[in-house]
Coordinates of C-alpha atoms and ligand atoms in Angstrom, one line a residue:
X1 CA 2.4 -6.1 17.9
X2 CA 1.8 -8.0 14.7
X3 CA 2.8 -11.6 14.5
X4 CA 3.8 -12.8 11.1
X5 CA 6.4 -15.5 11.6
X6 CA 6.2 -18.2 14.2
X7 CA 8.9 -20.6 15.4
X8 CA 8.3 -23.9 17.2
X9 CA 11.0 -25.6 19.1
X10 CA 10.6 -29.4 19.1
X11 CA 8.7 -31.5 16.6
X12 CA 7.4 -34.3 18.8
X13 CA 3.8 -35.0 19.4
X14 CA 3.0 -31.6 20.8
X15 CA 5.5 -29.5 18.8
X16 CA 4.3 -31.0 15.4
X17 CA 0.7 -30.3 16.3
X18 CA 1.4 -26.8 17.4
X19 CA 3.4 -26.1 14.2
X20 CA 0.5 -27.5 12.2
X21 CA -2.2 -25.2 13.8
X22 CA 0.1 -22.2 13.4
X23 CA 0.7 -22.9 9.7
X24 CA -3.0 -23.7 9.2
X25 CA -3.9 -20.3 10.6
X26 CA -1.7 -18.6 8.0
X27 CA 1.5 -17.9 9.9
X28 CA 4.8 -18.6 8.3
X29 CA 5.9 -21.4 10.6
X30 CA 9.4 -22.9 11.1
X31 CA 9.7 -25.9 13.4
X32 CA 13.1 -26.8 14.7
X33 CA 14.3 -30.2 15.9
X34 CA 17.7 -31.3 17.0
X35 CA 18.0 -34.2 14.5
X36 CA 16.7 -34.5 10.9
X37 CA 15.2 -37.9 11.7
X38 CA 13.0 -36.4 14.5
X39 CA 12.0 -33.6 12.2
X40 CA 11.1 -36.0 9.4
X41 CA 9.0 -38.0 11.8
X42 CA 7.1 -35.0 13.2
X43 CA 6.5 -33.4 9.7
X44 CA 5.3 -36.9 8.5
X45 CA 2.8 -36.9 11.4
X46 CA 1.5 -33.5 10.2
X47 CA 1.2 -34.7 6.6
X48 CA -0.6 -37.9 7.7
X49 CA -3.1 -35.9 9.9
X50 CA -3.9 -33.6 6.9
X51 CA -4.2 -36.5 4.5
X52 CA -6.5 -38.4 6.9
X53 CA -8.5 -35.1 7.3
X54 CA -8.9 -34.9 3.6
X55 CA -10.0 -38.5 3.4
X56 CA -12.6 -37.9 6.1
X57 CA -13.9 -34.8 4.4
X58 CA -12.8 -32.7 7.4
X59 CA -9.9 -30.8 5.7
X60 CA -10.1 -29.4 2.2
X61 CA -7.3 -30.0 -0.3
X62 CA -6.8 -26.2 -0.4
X63 CA -6.4 -26.1 3.4
X64 CA -4.0 -29.0 3.4
X65 CA -1.9 -27.4 0.7
X66 CA -2.0 -24.0 2.4
X67 CA -0.9 -25.5 5.8
X68 CA 2.0 -27.4 4.2
X69 CA 3.1 -24.3 2.2
X70 CA 3.3 -22.3 5.4
X71 CA 5.3 -24.9 7.2
X72 CA 9.0 -25.6 7.0
X73 CA 11.5 -27.6 9.2
X74 CA 15.0 -26.9 10.3
X75 CA 17.7 -28.3 12.6
X76 CA 19.6 -25.1 13.0
X77 CA 18.3 -22.6 15.7
X78 CA 19.4 -19.8 13.3
X79 CA 16.4 -20.6 11.0
X80 CA 14.2 -19.0 13.7
X81 CA 16.0 -15.6 13.5
X82 CA 13.0 -13.8 11.9
X83 CA 10.4 -15.1 14.2
X84 CA 8.1 -12.7 16.1
X85 CA 7.0 -15.4 18.5
X86 CA 8.5 -18.8 19.4
X87 CA 6.7 -21.6 21.1
X88 CA 9.0 -24.1 22.9
X89 CA 7.8 -27.7 23.1
X90 CA 10.9 -29.6 23.9
X91 CA 11.7 -32.1 26.6
X92 CA 10.4 -31.2 30.1
X93 CA 13.9 -30.5 31.5
X94 CA 14.8 -27.1 32.9
X95 CA 18.5 -27.3 31.9
X96 CA 17.6 -28.3 28.3
X97 CA 15.1 -25.4 28.1
X98 CA 17.6 -22.9 29.5
X99 CA 20.2 -24.0 27.0
X100 CA 17.7 -23.7 24.1
X101 CA 16.5 -20.2 25.2
X102 CA 20.1 -19.0 25.4
X103 CA 20.8 -20.3 21.9
X104 CA 17.6 -18.7 20.6
X105 CA 18.4 -15.3 22.2
X106 CA 21.6 -15.2 20.2
X107 CA 19.6 -15.2 16.9
X108 CA 16.2 -13.5 17.4
X109 CA 15.2 -9.8 17.6
X110 CA 14.6 -8.1 20.9
X111 CA 10.8 -7.9 20.2
X112 CA 10.4 -11.7 19.9
X113 CA 8.0 -13.3 22.4
X114 CA 9.1 -16.6 23.9
X115 CA 6.3 -19.1 25.0
X116 CA 6.6 -22.5 26.7
X117 CA 4.2 -25.3 26.2
X118 CA 5.4 -26.9 29.4
X119 CA 2.6 -28.7 31.3
X120 CA 4.4 -28.7 34.7
X121 CA 7.4 -26.4 35.0
X122 CA 7.2 -23.0 36.6
X123 CA 6.7 -20.3 33.9
X124 CA 8.2 -17.6 36.1
X125 CA 11.4 -19.7 36.6
X126 CA 11.6 -20.3 32.8
X127 CA 11.1 -16.6 32.2
X128 CA 13.8 -15.7 34.6
X129 CA 16.3 -17.9 32.7
X130 CA 16.0 -15.5 29.7
X131 CA 16.9 -11.9 29.1
X132 CA 13.3 -11.1 28.3
X133 CA 11.2 -12.1 31.3
X134 CA 8.6 -9.5 30.3
X135 CA 8.2 -11.0 26.8
X136 CA 7.8 -14.6 28.1
X137 CA 4.7 -16.6 29.0
X138 CA 3.1 -20.1 29.0
X139 CA 0.9 -21.3 26.1
X140 CA -0.3 -24.8 27.0
X141 CA -1.9 -26.9 24.3
X142 CA -3.8 -30.2 24.7
X143 CA -3.3 -33.5 22.9
X144 CA -4.2 -34.0 20.1
X145 CA -3.4 -30.4 19.4
X146 CA -5.2 -30.0 16.0
X147 CA -8.5 -31.3 17.6
X148 CA -8.5 -29.9 21.1
X149 CA -10.0 -26.5 21.3
X150 CA -8.5 -25.3 24.6
X151 CA -5.3 -23.4 25.1
X152 CA -4.2 -22.2 28.5
X153 CA -2.4 -18.8 28.6
X154 CA -0.2 -18.4 31.6
X155 CA 1.4 -15.2 32.8
X156 CA 4.7 -15.4 34.6
X157 CA 5.1 -12.9 37.5
X158 CA 7.1 -10.9 35.0
X159 CA 4.9 -11.1 31.9
X160 CA 4.0 -7.7 30.6
X161 CA 0.4 -6.7 29.9
X162 CA 1.3 -6.2 26.2
X163 CA 2.8 -9.7 25.9
X164 CA -0.2 -11.3 27.7
X165 CA -2.7 -9.5 25.4
X166 CA -0.7 -10.4 22.2
X167 CA -0.5 -14.0 23.3
X168 CA -4.2 -14.3 24.1
X169 CA -5.1 -12.8 20.7
X170 CA -2.6 -15.0 19.0
X171 CA -4.2 -18.1 20.6
X172 CA -7.6 -16.9 19.3
X173 CA -6.2 -16.4 15.9
X174 CA -5.3 -20.1 15.8
X175 CA -9.0 -21.0 16.1
X176 CA -8.5 -22.0 19.8
X177 CA -10.4 -21.1 22.9
X178 CA -7.9 -19.6 25.3
X179 CA -8.4 -19.4 29.1
X180 CA -6.1 -17.5 31.5
X181 CA -4.5 -19.9 34.0
X182 CA -2.3 -19.1 37.0
X183 CA 1.4 -19.9 37.1
X184 CA 0.8 -22.8 39.5
X185 CA 1.6 -26.5 38.9
X186 CA -1.0 -28.0 36.6
X187 CA -2.4 -24.6 35.7
X188 CA -6.2 -25.1 35.6
X189 CA -6.8 -28.3 33.6
X190 CA -4.1 -30.6 35.0
X191 CA -4.7 -29.3 38.5
X192 CA -8.1 -30.9 38.3
X193 CA -7.4 -33.7 35.8
X194 CA -4.3 -35.2 37.4
X195 CA -5.8 -35.9 40.9
X196 CA -8.8 -37.5 39.2
X197 CA -6.4 -39.8 37.2
X198 CA -4.3 -40.6 40.3
X199 CA -7.5 -41.3 42.2
X200 CA -8.7 -43.7 39.5
X201 CA -5.4 -45.7 39.9
X202 CA -5.7 -45.8 43.7
X203 CA -9.3 -46.9 43.4
X204 CA -8.3 -49.7 41.0
X205 CA -5.5 -50.7 43.3
X206 CA -8.1 -51.0 46.1
X207 CA -10.3 -53.2 44.0
X208 CA -13.1 -50.8 43.0
X209 CA -13.6 -52.6 39.7
X210 CA -11.9 -53.8 36.5
X211 CA -10.1 -51.3 34.3
X212 CA -12.8 -51.8 31.7
X213 CA -15.6 -51.2 34.1
X214 CA -14.1 -48.1 35.6
X215 CA -13.4 -46.7 32.1
X216 CA -16.9 -47.6 30.9
X217 CA -18.4 -46.0 34.1
X218 CA -16.8 -42.7 33.6
X219 CA -17.2 -42.7 29.8
X220 CA -20.9 -43.6 29.7
X221 CA -21.9 -42.3 33.1
X222 CA -20.3 -38.9 32.8
X223 CA -20.0 -38.4 29.1
X224 CA -16.2 -38.2 29.1
X225 CA -14.7 -39.0 25.7
X226 CA -12.3 -41.5 27.4
X227 CA -12.3 -43.3 30.7
X228 CA -9.4 -42.6 33.1
X229 CA -7.2 -45.6 32.1
X230 CA -7.6 -45.0 28.4
X231 CA -6.7 -41.4 29.0
X232 CA -3.7 -42.3 31.1
X233 CA -2.4 -44.5 28.4
X234 CA -3.1 -41.7 25.8
X235 CA -1.3 -39.0 27.8
X236 CA 1.5 -41.3 28.9
X237 CA 2.1 -42.7 32.3
X238 CA 5.6 -41.1 32.5
X239 CA 4.1 -37.7 31.7
X240 CA 1.4 -38.1 34.4
X241 CA 4.0 -39.4 36.9
X242 CA 6.2 -36.4 36.2
X243 CA 3.4 -33.8 36.5
X244 CA 2.1 -35.5 39.7
X245 CA 5.6 -35.3 41.3
X246 CA 5.9 -31.6 40.6
X247 CA 2.4 -30.9 41.9
X248 CA 3.1 -32.9 45.0
X249 CA 6.4 -31.2 45.6
X250 CA 4.7 -27.8 45.4
X251 CA 1.4 -28.5 47.3
X252 CA 2.4 -31.3 49.6
X253 CA -1.2 -32.7 49.5
X254 CA -1.9 -36.4 49.3
X255 CA -4.2 -35.9 46.3
X256 CA -1.2 -35.2 44.1
X257 CA 1.0 -38.1 45.4
X258 CA 1.6 -40.6 42.6
X259 CA 0.2 -44.0 43.7
X260 CA 2.7 -46.9 44.0
X261 CA 1.3 -48.7 40.9
X262 CA 1.9 -45.7 38.7
X263 CA 5.5 -45.5 39.8
X264 CA 6.1 -49.2 39.2
X265 CA 4.4 -49.1 35.7
X266 CA 6.7 -46.3 34.7
X267 CA 9.8 -48.2 36.1
X268 CA 8.7 -51.2 34.1
X269 CA 8.5 -49.1 30.9
X270 CA 4.7 -49.5 30.6
X271 CA 4.2 -45.9 29.5
X272 CA 0.9 -46.3 27.6
X273 CA 0.2 -46.2 23.9
X274 CA 3.7 -44.9 23.0
X275 CA 5.4 -48.0 24.5
X276 CA 2.8 -50.5 23.3
X277 CA 1.6 -51.2 26.9
X278 CA 0.2 -49.3 29.7
X279 CA -3.0 -50.2 31.5
X280 CA -4.0 -51.8 28.1
X281 CA -2.0 -53.5 25.4
X282 CA -1.6 -51.8 22.0
X283 CA -0.5 -53.0 18.6
X284 CA -0.1 -56.5 17.3
Ligands
CAA301 N1 -8.4 -34.1 10.4 C1 -9.5 -33.4 10.7 N2 -10.4 -33.8 11.6 C2 -10.2 -35.0 12.2 C3 -9.1 -35.8 11.9 C4 -8.2 -35.3 10.9 N3 -7.1 -36.0 10.6 N4 -9.2 -36.9 12.6 C5 -10.3 -36.8 13.4 N5 -10.9 -35.6 13.1 C6 -12.2 -35.2 13.7 C7 -13.3 -36.2 13.4 O1 -13.8 -36.1 12.1 C8 -14.2 -35.9 14.5 O2 -15.0 -34.7 14.2 P1 -16.5 -34.7 14.5 O3 -16.6 -34.7 16.0 O4 -16.9 -33.3 13.9 O5 -17.1 -35.8 13.8 C9 -13.3 -35.5 15.7 O6 -12.1 -35.0 15.1 C10 -13.0 -36.7 16.6 O7 -12.3 -37.6 15.9 P2 -12.6 -39.2 15.9 O8 -14.1 -39.4 15.7 O9 -11.8 -39.9 14.9 O10 -12.1 -39.7 17.3 P3 -12.9 -39.7 18.7 O11 -14.3 -39.3 18.5 O12 -12.6 -41.1 19.2 O13 -12.1 -38.6 19.5 C11 -10.3 -37.7 20.7 C12 -10.7 -38.6 19.6 C13 -10.5 -36.2 20.2 C14 -8.9 -37.9 21.0 C15 -11.3 -37.9 22.0 O14 -11.2 -39.2 22.3 C16 -10.9 -37.0 23.1 O15 -11.2 -35.9 23.2 N6 -10.2 -37.7 24.1 C17 -9.7 -37.0 25.3 C18 -8.4 -36.3 24.9 C19 -7.9 -35.4 26.1 O16 -8.5 -35.4 27.2 N7 -6.8 -34.8 25.8 C20 -6.2 -34.0 26.8 C21 -5.1 -34.8 27.5 S1 -4.3 -33.9 28.7 C22 -3.2 -32.9 27.9 O17 -3.0 -33.0 26.7 C23 -2.5 -32.0 28.7 C24 -1.3 -32.4 29.5 O18 -0.5 -31.5 29.9 C25 -1.0 -33.8 29.8

């Protein structure tokens, strides 16, 4: 199946990045948000990334213009009616996703493939909420989407071979390196990353060292681009807490249980970079 037009649902941090890489790869891309202000913010983020890229000499003026020419925004679901493939990157809420898929199914063709960028929900459950469980899969990107090479391709129990192959080839066409991950909480990367991050919090609570020393240790000792607390603030403490709870619910193993400090920081609104404070303080 040939993919020409791509839809992206949600223009937040992930959705805007996904829309950007699809447009940069030459697909006609339409990104949909529920409110014009959210759309403006997300598209502004894409423009800024491309401008910064040009300033750094990493993006050519032609590539910037080509990406922007392929990308458009909309608030009506109807704008996605000609899409061959739609990637959903909305809020991690099953009911909201169900409602969005139902609205989308009213406007798209029967051939259209639906993909979710969820980092924690069950792909088979999402697929079952649609009338096209064989044309449904997971496509999990990493933040920051334009820079991170990896994409996880997840097959639901119902995903057809054709859909899987089309999606894998599509991920490659975006210039990404896809891997096949199982439909289990955390897929491959978060299954290993989240227990590590939770363990770092537990170790810190138990007095292993200062935040700065633990971060420096893992960064310089292991060659990780960020230490665990910098990464937690970058990913978002609420996001990590949410994923950990889903993993713990499924596996019932202590390694996935969110530590008390993580829960309290989320309750206090210390969500990381996005709220101005997490393990570290941000902004002025
Ligand atoms: N346009 C084009 N290229 C750009 C750019 C732009 N606007 N901005 C930066 N770049 C390029 C830089 O030029 C640089 O390229 P080179 O390596 O070729 O020099 C590269 O991107 C890195 O940029 P910076 O030097 O500005 O920044 P950095 O070296 O500090 O790296 C980072 C930033 C990529 C975020 C790095 O810190 C990193 O990889 N961190 C870890 C991120 C991570 O783990 N993400 C996954 C989170 S988990 C997740 O997302 C899944 C989930 O479900 C929760």
